[in-house]
XYZ file of C-alpha atoms in Angstrom:
696
model
C -8.716 42.358 -65.351
C -8.033 41.784 -61.663
C -6.013 38.710 -60.669
C -5.706 37.426 -57.110
C -3.118 34.913 -55.866
C -3.918 33.157 -52.585
C -0.696 32.006 -50.894
C 0.240 30.603 -47.482
C 2.738 33.429 -46.882
C 4.553 35.847 -49.146
C 6.970 36.764 -46.351
C 9.291 33.755 -46.493
C 11.654 32.051 -48.934
C 10.646 29.179 -51.182
C 9.989 28.119 -54.737
C 6.247 28.773 -54.602
C 6.791 32.285 -53.250
C 9.425 33.045 -55.850
C 7.444 31.813 -58.853
C 4.257 33.527 -57.624
C 6.119 36.828 -57.457
C 7.677 36.284 -60.892
C 4.296 35.655 -62.502
C 2.518 38.388 -60.540
C 5.141 40.971 -61.504
C 4.825 40.134 -65.197
C 1.016 40.263 -65.071
C 1.108 43.550 -63.140
C 2.267 45.326 -66.271
C -1.148 44.728 -67.885
C -3.555 43.835 -65.063
C -4.447 44.700 -61.495
C -2.738 42.116 -59.297
C -3.040 41.280 -55.619
C -1.322 38.632 -53.510
C -3.407 37.511 -50.561
C -1.033 36.170 -47.912
C -2.925 34.163 -45.299
C -0.136 34.714 -42.761
C 2.295 37.530 -42.087
C 5.142 36.396 -39.816
C 7.606 39.236 -40.453
C 7.426 42.941 -41.209
C 8.701 42.820 -44.785
C 8.895 40.045 -47.399
C 12.338 38.544 -47.903
C 11.893 38.741 -51.670
C 11.466 42.171 -53.243
C 7.846 42.810 -54.221
C 7.034 44.905 -57.269
C 5.361 48.152 -56.118
C 2.514 47.597 -58.604
C 1.409 44.518 -56.657
C -0.987 44.868 -53.733
C -0.153 42.539 -50.847
C -3.049 41.677 -48.523
C -1.973 39.931 -45.291
C -4.906 38.352 -43.477
C -3.550 37.074 -40.146
C -0.754 38.751 -38.213
C 1.585 36.210 -36.593
C 4.573 38.522 -36.073
C 5.908 37.641 -32.597
C 6.490 41.252 -31.485
C 3.533 42.812 -33.248
C 0.887 44.486 -31.068
C -1.711 43.017 -33.447
C -0.397 39.452 -33.177
C -3.374 37.102 -33.519
C -1.939 33.741 -32.480
C -4.132 33.844 -29.354
C -7.260 35.038 -31.161
C -10.160 32.839 -29.967
C -10.895 31.634 -33.496
C -7.187 30.933 -34.109
C -7.340 28.363 -31.310
C -10.081 26.366 -33.042
C -9.310 23.979 -35.933
C -10.244 24.954 -39.461
C -13.490 23.602 -40.888
C -12.911 24.376 -44.572
C -9.210 23.522 -44.900
C -8.424 19.876 -45.824
C -7.616 17.936 -42.652
C -4.931 15.849 -44.363
C -3.071 18.836 -45.777
C 0.483 19.124 -44.390
C -0.176 22.591 -42.953
C -3.595 21.818 -41.481
C -2.497 22.559 -37.892
C -1.513 26.097 -38.894
C -5.032 26.854 -40.151
C -8.035 27.619 -38.017
C -11.536 29.018 -37.976
C -9.855 32.415 -38.107
C -8.196 31.622 -41.432
C -11.495 30.212 -42.709
C -13.207 33.457 -41.809
C -10.530 35.803 -43.094
C -10.240 34.179 -46.520
C -14.014 33.919 -46.885
C -14.521 37.556 -45.893
C -11.820 38.863 -48.174
C -13.329 37.274 -51.251
C -16.906 38.011 -50.191
C -16.154 41.689 -50.785
C -13.956 41.144 -53.848
C -14.615 42.000 -57.488
C -11.698 39.877 -58.656
C -11.817 38.233 -62.115
C -9.329 35.396 -61.512
C -8.413 33.633 -58.258
C -5.383 31.335 -58.155
C -4.791 28.959 -55.228
C -1.129 28.027 -54.782
C -1.244 24.906 -52.573
C -3.775 22.108 -52.001
C -5.479 23.613 -48.938
C -5.738 26.985 -50.598
C -7.223 25.429 -53.716
C -9.935 24.144 -51.369
C -10.393 27.657 -50.008
C -10.662 29.055 -53.546
C -13.290 26.451 -54.441
C -15.398 27.389 -51.400
C -14.861 31.130 -50.977
C -13.910 32.759 -54.298
C -16.532 34.939 -56.020
C -18.895 32.902 -58.149
C -18.250 35.004 -61.241
C -14.463 34.628 -61.005
C -12.378 32.137 -62.947
C -10.948 29.637 -60.452
C -7.492 28.168 -61.013
C -5.637 25.706 -58.824
C -1.873 25.370 -59.031
C 0.072 22.211 -58.223
C 3.589 23.052 -57.088
C 4.279 19.504 -55.905
C 3.139 16.369 -57.775
C 0.262 13.889 -57.817
C 2.507 11.217 -56.315
C 3.691 13.541 -53.552
C 0.224 13.690 -52.009
C -1.185 10.830 -49.981
C -4.328 9.131 -51.348
C -6.368 10.454 -48.421
C -5.488 14.052 -49.310
C -6.244 13.467 -52.987
C -9.661 12.125 -52.008
C -10.303 15.264 -49.953
C -9.210 17.457 -52.838
C -11.279 15.790 -55.547
C -14.494 17.839 -55.097
C -12.499 21.056 -54.811
C -10.475 20.315 -57.932
C -13.732 19.512 -59.717
C -14.898 23.046 -58.850
C -11.851 24.590 -60.535
C -12.047 25.934 -64.062
C -8.441 24.863 -64.554
C -5.816 22.921 -62.629
C -2.245 23.823 -63.591
C 0.793 21.681 -62.884
C 4.385 22.749 -63.578
C 5.358 19.750 -65.712
C 3.584 17.898 -68.500
C 4.554 14.568 -66.962
C 2.681 15.375 -63.778
C -0.307 16.782 -65.679
C -0.567 13.468 -67.550
C -0.605 11.564 -64.246
C -3.398 13.768 -62.869
C -5.464 13.348 -66.049
C -5.037 9.584 -65.935
C -5.580 8.942 -62.230
C -8.109 11.651 -61.336
C -10.334 12.478 -64.305
C -11.983 15.869 -63.814
C -14.485 16.310 -66.672
C -15.304 19.935 -65.883
C -11.755 21.037 -65.118
C -9.053 21.708 -67.668
C -5.843 19.998 -66.472
C -2.710 21.338 -68.138
C 0.904 22.264 -67.465
C 2.524 25.691 -67.492
C 6.103 25.885 -66.241
C 7.294 28.203 -63.530
C 8.944 31.374 -64.727
C 12.398 32.710 -63.906
C 13.323 36.259 -64.929
C 16.603 37.322 -66.444
C 19.185 37.569 -63.643
C 20.257 40.936 -62.317
C 23.893 39.810 -62.508
C 26.162 38.956 -65.435
C 26.434 35.253 -66.356
C 29.028 33.100 -64.596
C 32.417 32.989 -66.302
C 32.835 29.310 -65.257
C 36.517 29.839 -64.460
C 36.352 29.124 -60.736
C 36.443 25.935 -58.703
C 33.052 26.142 -56.985
C 30.051 23.848 -57.343
C 26.758 25.392 -56.155
C 23.529 23.793 -54.945
C 20.489 25.582 -53.550
C 17.187 24.705 -51.939
C 15.605 23.845 -48.617
C 17.713 21.660 -46.344
C 15.086 18.937 -46.411
C 15.246 15.177 -46.829
C 13.745 15.168 -50.341
C 16.700 17.240 -51.600
C 19.047 14.376 -50.599
C 21.948 16.621 -49.671
C 23.417 13.696 -47.735
C 23.814 11.932 -51.082
C 25.405 15.043 -52.555
C 27.842 15.322 -49.637
C 28.936 11.719 -50.060
C 29.292 12.172 -53.822
C 31.326 15.339 -53.384
C 33.666 13.460 -51.087
C 34.523 11.330 -54.118
C 35.111 14.508 -56.151
C 37.432 15.966 -53.510
C 39.480 12.775 -53.457
C 40.409 13.516 -57.081
C 40.142 17.328 -57.222
C 40.861 18.650 -53.696
C 40.945 22.283 -54.855
C 37.189 22.261 -55.617
C 34.557 23.289 -53.092
C 30.793 22.830 -52.783
C 28.464 25.535 -51.525
C 24.930 24.603 -50.462
C 22.581 27.602 -50.121
C 19.383 27.281 -48.132
C 17.946 26.672 -44.714
C 15.918 23.901 -43.134
C 15.610 21.307 -40.410
C 18.325 19.094 -41.881
C 21.139 21.582 -41.253
C 22.439 19.992 -38.053
C 22.315 16.508 -39.520
C 24.131 17.602 -42.680
C 26.744 19.460 -40.629
C 27.488 16.268 -38.685
C 27.784 14.279 -41.906
C 30.227 16.794 -43.378
C 32.336 16.650 -40.224
C 32.230 12.843 -40.054
C 33.572 12.612 -43.618
C 36.238 15.231 -42.936
C 34.852 17.507 -45.673
C 34.507 20.706 -43.610
C 37.252 22.408 -45.653
C 35.461 21.555 -48.898
C 31.706 21.881 -48.254
C 30.046 24.985 -46.854
C 26.431 25.349 -45.760
C 25.912 28.967 -46.778
C 22.514 29.563 -45.197
C 19.667 31.318 -47.046
C 20.644 33.649 -49.855
C 18.236 36.116 -51.456
C 18.449 36.945 -54.236
C 20.107 33.669 -55.211
C 21.430 34.729 -58.626
C 24.672 36.284 -57.284
C 25.466 32.948 -55.635
C 24.840 30.946 -58.812
C 27.073 33.371 -60.710
C 29.991 32.506 -58.399
C 29.882 28.876 -59.494
C 31.328 26.860 -62.337
C 28.823 23.977 -62.069
C 25.366 23.652 -60.495
C 24.068 20.428 -58.961
C 20.752 19.036 -57.724
C 20.313 15.605 -56.125
C 16.597 15.672 -55.280
C 14.550 12.532 -54.800
C 11.677 14.261 -56.578
C 11.042 17.674 -58.124
C 7.718 18.892 -59.403
C 9.582 21.414 -61.520
C 13.153 22.339 -60.609
C 13.194 26.072 -59.997
C 16.842 26.051 -58.938
C 17.841 24.293 -62.162
C 16.369 27.081 -64.277
C 17.847 29.775 -62.021
C 21.314 28.255 -62.400
C 20.937 27.834 -66.151
C 19.786 31.447 -66.525
C 23.117 32.371 -64.908
C 24.982 30.321 -67.520
C 25.841 27.250 -65.430
C 25.744 23.683 -66.729
C 23.725 21.524 -64.358
C 24.146 18.028 -62.969
C 20.748 16.775 -61.778
C 19.119 13.555 -60.725
C 16.590 12.340 -63.281
C 13.688 12.450 -60.835
C 10.015 12.950 -61.612
C 9.128 15.195 -63.306
C 10.715 18.541 -63.876
C 14.430 17.979 -64.525
C 13.970 15.896 -67.662
C 11.671 18.592 -69.090
C 14.217 21.312 -68.301
C 17.593 19.724 -69.063
C 18.611 18.464 -72.489
C 20.872 15.663 -71.298
C 24.368 16.008 -72.694
C 23.624 19.421 -74.211
C 23.023 21.890 -71.379
C 23.458 19.541 -68.435
C 23.754 15.952 -67.287
C 21.021 13.727 -65.850
C 21.998 10.956 -63.435
C 20.053 8.268 -61.546
C 18.460 9.262 -58.242
C 20.600 8.410 -55.214
C 23.589 7.172 -57.234
C 26.614 8.791 -55.568
C 29.074 7.310 -58.073
C 27.084 8.662 -61.034
C 26.750 12.096 -59.422
C 30.477 12.258 -58.691
C 31.353 11.057 -62.204
C 29.104 13.694 -63.813
C 30.609 16.454 -61.684
C 34.137 15.313 -62.500
C 33.278 15.177 -66.182
C 32.407 18.875 -66.147
C 35.238 19.775 -63.775
C 37.889 18.056 -65.880
C 36.657 19.223 -69.293
C 36.588 23.029 -69.361
C 35.567 23.145 -73.029
C 32.580 20.894 -72.344
C 31.689 22.966 -69.291
C 31.685 26.158 -71.326
C 29.688 24.654 -74.211
C 27.037 23.331 -71.846
C 26.989 26.614 -69.925
C 26.360 28.581 -73.117
C 23.595 26.161 -74.125
C 22.032 26.403 -70.651
C 21.990 30.191 -70.862
C 20.283 30.074 -74.265
C 17.786 27.286 -73.575
C 16.633 28.659 -70.204
C 15.241 31.793 -71.833
C 12.072 29.851 -72.633
C 11.213 30.154 -68.929
C 11.243 33.951 -69.013
C 8.158 35.417 -67.279
C 6.893 36.953 -70.546
C 6.142 33.699 -72.395
C 4.904 32.014 -69.212
C 2.541 34.881 -68.352
C 1.236 34.816 -71.913
C 0.204 31.179 -71.439
C -1.699 32.165 -68.311
C -3.365 35.108 -70.045
C -4.465 32.855 -72.882
C -5.898 30.464 -70.291
C -7.742 33.316 -68.550
C -9.250 34.395 -71.884
C -10.245 30.853 -72.856
C -12.042 30.496 -69.517
C -13.920 33.784 -69.986
C -12.196 35.839 -67.286
C -13.365 39.448 -67.199
C -15.892 38.972 -69.970
C -18.928 38.182 -67.874
C -19.134 34.822 -69.611
C -19.117 32.997 -66.306
C -22.383 33.352 -64.409
C -22.091 34.159 -60.708
C -23.096 31.461 -58.246
C -25.066 32.091 -55.101
C -22.824 32.126 -52.058
C -23.532 32.631 -48.384
C -21.896 35.832 -47.142
C -20.971 36.571 -43.537
C -20.260 39.842 -41.754
C -16.564 40.410 -41.426
C -15.178 40.741 -37.927
C -12.326 43.176 -37.150
C -8.905 41.774 -37.725
C -6.414 41.821 -40.527
C -4.271 44.743 -41.586
C -5.440 46.663 -44.610
C -4.084 45.895 -48.050
C -0.481 46.959 -48.408
C 0.681 48.209 -51.767
C 4.388 47.558 -51.515
C 5.498 51.050 -52.457
C 4.770 53.626 -55.090
C 7.060 53.606 -58.143
C 6.653 57.363 -58.505
C 7.297 58.214 -54.878
C 10.717 59.215 -53.594
C 12.142 56.579 -51.285
C 15.351 54.730 -50.503
C 17.594 54.293 -53.516
C 17.775 50.652 -54.593
C 21.119 49.788 -56.111
C 22.963 46.951 -57.788
C 26.528 46.423 -56.653
C 29.410 44.544 -58.279
C 32.805 43.682 -56.811
C 35.123 43.972 -59.807
C 38.143 41.798 -60.588
C 40.365 44.845 -60.010
C 39.176 45.246 -56.420
C 37.028 48.271 -57.232
C 33.282 48.282 -56.565
C 30.647 49.519 -59.011
C 27.330 50.743 -57.622
C 24.525 51.241 -60.163
C 21.096 52.810 -59.947
C 18.953 50.557 -62.196
C 16.776 52.999 -64.106
C 16.199 55.283 -61.158
C 16.491 58.962 -60.382
C 19.213 60.638 -62.478
C 19.624 63.350 -59.842
C 20.831 60.935 -57.177
C 24.016 62.945 -56.773
C 26.503 60.795 -54.911
C 26.929 57.980 -52.446
C 28.767 58.426 -49.164
C 30.682 55.695 -47.319
C 30.744 56.155 -43.541
C 33.072 54.482 -41.007
C 31.841 53.962 -37.417
C 34.878 55.831 -36.086
C 33.950 59.525 -36.403
C 37.642 60.428 -36.705
C 37.800 58.550 -40.027
C 36.698 60.881 -42.865
C 33.699 59.924 -45.006
C 34.360 59.011 -48.608
C 32.081 60.376 -51.329
C 31.669 59.056 -54.873
C 29.434 60.764 -57.480
C 26.993 58.941 -59.722
C 27.705 59.594 -63.384
C 25.129 60.246 -66.117
C 24.499 56.500 -66.421
C 23.750 56.212 -62.719
C 27.060 54.532 -61.833
C 29.472 55.276 -59.004
C 32.920 53.667 -58.911
C 34.453 52.960 -55.496
C 38.187 52.311 -55.918
C 39.771 49.454 -54.017
C 42.529 51.720 -52.704
C 44.086 52.394 -49.336
C 41.564 55.073 -48.420
C 39.275 52.625 -46.621
C 40.325 52.056 -43.025
C 39.706 48.578 -41.688
C 36.160 48.018 -40.492
C 32.551 48.207 -41.673
C 31.584 51.122 -43.908
C 27.892 51.848 -44.497
C 26.716 53.388 -47.774
C 24.272 56.296 -47.875
C 22.928 58.918 -50.212
C 24.785 62.224 -50.054
C 21.684 64.327 -49.367
C 19.936 64.090 -46.026
C 16.331 62.924 -45.915
C 13.336 64.541 -44.149
C 14.631 63.391 -40.741
C 18.007 65.014 -41.300
C 19.699 61.637 -41.668
C 21.316 60.412 -44.862
C 19.206 57.443 -46.029
C 21.016 54.139 -46.562
C 21.349 52.627 -50.010
C 19.021 49.632 -50.229
C 20.430 46.730 -52.231
C 18.691 44.968 -55.071
C 21.615 42.632 -55.790
C 25.244 42.371 -54.674
C 27.616 40.499 -56.984
C 30.663 39.570 -54.897
C 32.534 37.504 -57.498
C 35.505 39.850 -57.696
C 36.094 39.450 -53.953
C 36.618 35.704 -54.414
C 39.908 36.527 -56.134
C 41.206 39.015 -53.553
C 44.194 36.816 -52.695
C 45.297 36.846 -56.335
C 45.470 40.661 -56.254
C 47.925 40.810 -53.353
C 51.281 41.956 -54.746
C 54.552 40.742 -53.192
C 55.792 43.236 -50.647
C 52.572 45.305 -50.711
C 50.022 45.642 -47.879
C 47.022 43.329 -47.881
C 43.751 45.054 -48.788
C 40.294 43.708 -49.403
C 36.992 45.535 -49.835
C 33.894 43.337 -49.915
C 30.355 44.642 -50.550
C 27.516 42.931 -48.717
C 24.030 43.448 -47.305
C 23.864 44.598 -43.696
C 20.511 45.336 -42.055
C 19.009 45.627 -45.542
C 21.448 48.293 -46.719
C 24.687 48.264 -48.685
C 27.831 47.959 -46.590
C 31.521 47.466 -47.329
C 33.831 45.330 -45.189
C 37.388 46.582 -45.394
C 40.561 44.834 -44.331
C 43.911 46.648 -44.450
C 47.016 44.974 -43.011
C 50.743 45.514 -43.635
C 51.350 41.823 -42.855
C 48.712 39.131 -42.775
C 48.621 35.364 -42.181
C 45.762 34.069 -44.346
C 44.464 30.695 -43.175
C 43.529 28.037 -45.709
C 42.753 24.517 -44.492
C 42.135 23.708 -40.834
C 42.385 19.996 -40.071
C 40.998 18.649 -36.796
C 41.853 15.201 -35.423
C 41.672 13.543 -32.020
C 45.277 14.543 -31.425
C 45.608 18.063 -32.700
C 44.536 20.979 -34.857
C 46.644 21.745 -37.926
C 46.417 25.174 -39.514
C 47.757 25.833 -43.005
C 48.000 29.131 -44.822
C 50.104 31.835 -46.461
C 52.024 34.826 -45.193
C 51.160 37.909 -47.251
C 52.113 41.571 -47.256
C 55.279 43.424 -46.319
C 57.116 40.471 -44.787
C 58.606 37.137 -45.718
C 58.950 33.821 -43.964
C 62.440 33.386 -42.561
C 63.268 29.889 -41.454
C 60.550 27.769 -39.915
C 57.506 29.647 -38.561
C 55.971 29.168 -35.142
C 52.352 29.258 -34.017
C 51.526 31.096 -30.788
C 48.443 30.697 -28.626
C 47.702 33.730 -26.494
C 45.056 33.422 -23.839
C 42.471 36.140 -23.378
C 41.143 37.225 -20.013
C 42.477 37.987 -16.575
C 45.039 35.175 -16.530
C 47.319 35.701 -19.533
C 49.235 32.845 -21.030
C 51.203 31.959 -24.119
C 52.022 28.652 -25.765
C 54.356 28.223 -28.722
C 54.407 25.369 -31.238
C 56.937 24.855 -34.039
C 55.649 24.963 -37.603
C 56.876 24.095 -41.058
C 57.457 26.282 -44.049
C 55.616 25.228 -47.216
C 57.060 26.643 -50.421
C 57.898 30.345 -50.510
C 55.176 31.834 -48.320
C 53.181 28.881 -46.958
C 53.057 27.615 -43.392
C 51.662 24.606 -41.554
C 51.484 24.386 -37.764
C 49.898 21.886 -35.363
C 48.533 22.500 -31.877
C 48.425 19.306 -29.744
C 45.020 19.255 -28.089
C 46.371 18.370 -24.647
C 48.505 21.503 -24.368
C 45.876 24.250 -23.942
C 43.954 21.842 -21.699
C 47.024 21.265 -19.520
C 47.243 24.938 -18.573
C 43.506 25.692 -18.559
C 42.750 28.584 -16.197
C 39.009 28.981 -16.669
C 36.041 26.819 -17.555
C 35.955 28.675 -20.918
C 39.514 29.465 -21.958
C 39.824 31.438 -25.185
C 43.103 31.433 -27.130
C 43.934 33.620 -30.141
C 46.161 32.157 -32.864
C 49.242 34.119 -33.969
C 52.008 33.377 -36.443
C 55.655 34.284 -35.782
C 57.046 34.299 -39.280
C 60.674 35.173 -38.445
C 62.896 35.068 -35.350
C 62.298 38.179 -33.270
C 59.457 39.393 -35.494
C 56.236 40.656 -33.982
C 53.646 37.879 -34.581
C 50.509 38.476 -36.645
C 47.006 37.129 -36.164
C 45.931 34.182 -38.301
C 42.587 34.661 -40.029
C 40.752 34.533 -43.324
C 39.748 37.779 -45.029
C 40.557 37.342 -48.726
C 37.328 36.011 -50.169
C 33.664 36.926 -50.541
C 32.350 35.616 -47.199
C 32.201 38.545 -44.799
C 31.297 36.561 -41.680
C 33.106 33.220 -41.616
C 31.865 31.778 -38.335
C 28.657 30.100 -39.510
C 29.899 29.266 -43.019
C 33.241 27.723 -41.993
C 32.639 25.882 -38.701
C 35.053 23.164 -37.614
C 34.219 20.092 -35.535
C 34.725 20.196 -31.799
C 36.764 17.449 -30.156
C 36.067 15.840 -26.795
C 39.683 15.283 -25.936
C 39.145 12.382 -23.579
C 36.641 10.493 -25.699
C 39.062 10.640 -28.586
C 41.664 8.632 -26.646
C 42.031 4.847 -26.170
C 41.404 3.703 -22.593
C 45.076 3.249 -21.585
C 46.004 6.660 -22.954
C 42.885 8.140 -21.397
C 44.072 7.096 -17.943
C 47.507 8.581 -18.564
C 46.002 11.856 -19.739
C 43.749 12.009 -16.704
C 46.661 11.445 -14.353
C 48.686 14.151 -16.070
C 45.812 16.621 -16.020
C 44.798 15.636 -12.443
C 41.170 15.345 -13.453
C 38.394 12.913 -12.710
C 37.336 10.810 -15.729
C 34.221 12.865 -16.585
C 35.005 13.178 -20.336
C 33.731 16.741 -20.532
C 36.736 18.651 -21.874
C 36.002 20.035 -25.345
C 38.411 21.817 -27.676
C 37.033 23.771 -30.629
C 38.596 26.069 -33.232
C 36.446 28.685 -34.919
C 36.452 32.092 -36.590
C 35.813 35.114 -34.392
C 33.590 38.031 -35.396
C 36.675 39.557 -37.018
C 37.329 36.358 -39.009
C 40.414 35.450 -36.993
C 41.055 31.949 -35.668
C 40.339 31.225 -32.024
C 40.568 28.062 -29.914
C 38.072 27.555 -27.106
C 38.692 25.032 -24.312
C 35.572 24.207 -22.316
C 35.452 22.099 -19.139
C 31.812 21.444 -18.365
C 32.689 19.533 -15.201
C 33.979 22.724 -13.560
C 37.015 20.877 -12.205
C 39.698 23.189 -13.582
C 43.114 22.792 -11.971
C 46.015 25.063 -12.861
C-alpha cells in the first residue's frame, strides 16, 4: 500500500522529524512511502533520509533559492483551513492550504498520517476520501489549550484513528474528548539500533539532549549539576541541542561558575555518538509526551535519570532497574540520583545493561508492525472504505517536484562510519556498500604535504594509524578514484564515533611528542584534525574572577617543568608587547598561572587588543602556546566559552576611582576583558575599550 506522512518540515531537527523518519524507513521495506513536507527551508535534510522514501516539499522557503515563495501573494494571506489557535498558525497561509489540498487531490494514497494538530486538520479536510486517515499526537492533551482542542474536535472526529505516544495520554484523550467514530490508542515512537557500539560507562560525562526550551528545564539541571560538581568536580555535563534558551542558560552557567563543568554542545546529528560518550544520561523536563531522548540514550546502554513527568518517562523507565525517576523540578533529588549512579559503578553498569536490553522494545520493527496492524484493521488498501465526495481545485504552478532522496542502486558518494579507537588509530567502515571501493585518501591543504592512502579490506574497513605521518592541520578524506568531474569525491559520513579521542591525553607518553588525530564532520564530509607538537601546554580549567584569569594545565611532550613556570602575554598587531606573570608548579607536570585583569588594560594600545597566552616552562626555554587539543571537540570556541569581565564594574567604588586614576580614563565602565579559544584552539585574551579612549 501507499503511505503518506504530512509533516511541517522534514529539513530540521526534532523528535517528530526523527520518529517520522524511523517509522517511514521501516515501512519503506514493504510499502510505498512518501513524506510530504509543507516547508523546505534548506537544501538537504539534516537527518539522513532512506533512498526508498519519496520526499515531497510543497513550499520553498530557502532564503537563497530562486524559487523562494515567502513573497508569493497567497503566502501573504492567512490560512483558512489551518486551526487559528495552533502554535504555528502564523507560518501557514492560503498558499499552504492550496498546496496541501492540491497534492492530495491528485493522490492515490491508501493511508495519510498527520503529524501535528494543524496538519491533522489538513488531513481531515484534504486527504482522499478513500484513504485511511490517522492523526498523531506528539505532544499531550494537557499541552494544548482548551481553545485549540475545541478547534480540533471536528477534525479528530473525522480521523479513523488518533494515535498518541503514551497510554497515559491516550487515556486522558478518551476520557476528556470522547470520539465515537475514531479509534484512540497509543503506539510508542520507535528508535532504531544505534550505529555505534554501546557506551562503556567508564568516563566522567553526563549527557542530556533536546531543544533548549523552557519545558526541558535545563536551568534546573544546571543548578542540580552544580551540587554534583561540589562533590565530584571531575565530572562534566554536556547538553546537546539548540534553541532560544541558549543565551539564558549560558548566563546561568557563568553566574554559578560552572563554565568548566557544563558545556552547551549545540545540535548534534546523529545523536547516538554523543550518547555513547557518556556514563549517565539525564532529562529534567517539565513534561514529555514520550521521551525520545530517553530511549535513544538507553539504546546506547546508558542508565537514565529522568523527572517523573507526564507521561512518557514512567512508561519507558523501570525505576530502580534501568534508570531513576525523580520529582519534577527537584534539584536536590536530581543531584542525589546523579551522584548515586556516579558513586556506584556496579549499579551504573547493571542499570546500563538493563537499559540496553529493555529499550529494544522500541525498535522500529515492532512499532511499525503495530501501525501495519492498525492500517489493516481500518481497511487500508482493501477498498473497504468508500470514497467521499470532495471539491477539487486546479493546481497552480509552484512547488518542486517530488524528490526521491537517492537511488540505492546508483553510484554516488560513499557513506562511511568512522570510529576513533582507544589506540589513537581511526577505523573507517563502508556499511554494506560497494566492495570495490578501493581506498581512501587523506589530503592536507598544503600541497607540499604528501597525501596518505589507506586501502579498504575485504570487509570494507580501512585503518588509519595514529602515527606521526599526519602533519598538523585539517585533512579531508576522499575516495582514491576520481569521479566524472575529475575530482576525488569526499567520503560522506553516516556516523563518527569520537570516543577514543576523549582519552588522547592518556596516550601521551613521557618524553614523546604530543599527537592527536580526531575524526569529525566538515562540510558534510569526513575530515581529520591533526595536532603534532614536540612540546605542548594543555589547558585544563580556566577560572575568571573580577580580579584575574587563572589558567591551569599540564606540560606535555619532550620537555619538563623546571622550577616555577611563567605565563607570557604577547600582543598581536602593529604594536608588539609582552607581559610576564609568575606561575606555580602543580605536581610533576602541572602549572597554574594568574593574569591580573588590570595589567593588559594598563598597556592597551588599541580598542581591540589581542594577546596570545604562552607558557615558559624553564628558565631560558622557548615558550609554548597554551591551548586545548587532547579531546574530542575539534572547535573549542563555542563549546568552551568563558565569561567576559567588565573590569571597572567588578570593582568597589573606592577602588574604581583608584583604577581610573591609574589608567587615566574617564569613568565610562566600558573596558571588557575576555579569554577564549582561537580557531586553532589556543587561548587568547581580548581587551576591548568601547569608549575609544585608549591611552598608552
